[in-house]
Coordinates of C-alpha atoms in Angstrom, one line a residue:
X1309 CA 126.3 81.6 125.4
X1310 CA 125.2 79.1 128.0
X1311 CA 122.1 78.2 125.9
X1312 CA 124.3 77.2 123.0
X1313 CA 126.2 74.6 125.2
X1314 CA 122.9 73.3 126.5
X1315 CA 121.5 73.0 122.9
X1316 CA 124.7 71.2 121.8
X1317 CA 124.4 68.7 124.7
X1318 CA 120.7 68.2 123.9
X1319 CA 121.3 67.6 120.2
X1320 CA 124.1 65.1 121.0
X1321 CA 121.8 63.3 123.4
X1322 CA 119.1 63.1 120.7
X1323 CA 121.6 61.9 118.1
X1324 CA 122.9 59.2 120.4
X1325 CA 119.3 58.0 121.1
X1326 CA 118.5 57.8 117.4
X1327 CA 121.8 56.0 116.7
X1328 CA 121.0 53.5 119.5
X1329 CA 117.5 53.0 118.0
X1330 CA 119.0 52.4 114.6
X1331 CA 121.4 49.8 115.8
X1332 CA 118.6 48.1 117.7
X1333 CA 116.4 48.0 114.6
X1334 CA 119.3 46.5 112.5
X1335 CA 120.0 43.8 115.1
X1336 CA 116.3 42.9 115.5
X1337 CA 115.9 42.4 111.8
X1338 CA 113.8 45.4 110.9
X1339 CA 115.7 46.0 107.7
X1340 CA 115.7 42.4 106.4
X1341 CA 114.3 42.3 102.9
X1342 CA 111.3 40.0 102.7
X1343 CA 109.9 41.2 99.4
X1344 CA 112.8 41.0 96.9
X1345 CA 113.6 37.2 97.3
X1346 CA 110.0 36.3 96.4
X1347 CA 110.2 38.6 93.3
X1348 CA 113.6 37.2 92.3
X1349 CA 111.9 33.9 91.6
X1350 CA 109.7 35.5 89.0
X1351 CA 112.7 37.0 87.0
X1352 CA 115.2 34.1 87.4
X1353 CA 113.7 32.2 84.5
X1354 CA 115.9 33.6 81.8
X1355 CA 119.2 32.8 83.5
X1356 CA 118.0 29.2 84.4
X1357 CA 116.9 28.7 80.7
X1358 CA 120.4 29.6 79.5
X1359 CA 122.0 27.2 81.9
X1360 CA 119.7 24.3 80.9
X1361 CA 120.2 25.0 77.2
X1362 CA 124.0 25.0 77.6
X1363 CA 123.8 21.7 79.5
X1364 CA 121.7 20.1 76.8
X1365 CA 124.2 21.1 74.1
X1366 CA 127.1 19.7 76.1
X1367 CA 125.3 16.4 76.7
X1368 CA 124.7 15.9 73.0

């Protein structure tokens, strides 16, 4: 029975360590997305074309 208490304590300690490492990684910018913004430029053409076409029709 004493082993179960020791294992529960050890598992809580490991879980707190991983939680601390996760928060450290989030704060240091490890999960900032650097790839998607560069790809968004490639697919943004259709929405910008619609806006420019609408503006041309309004100006005429």
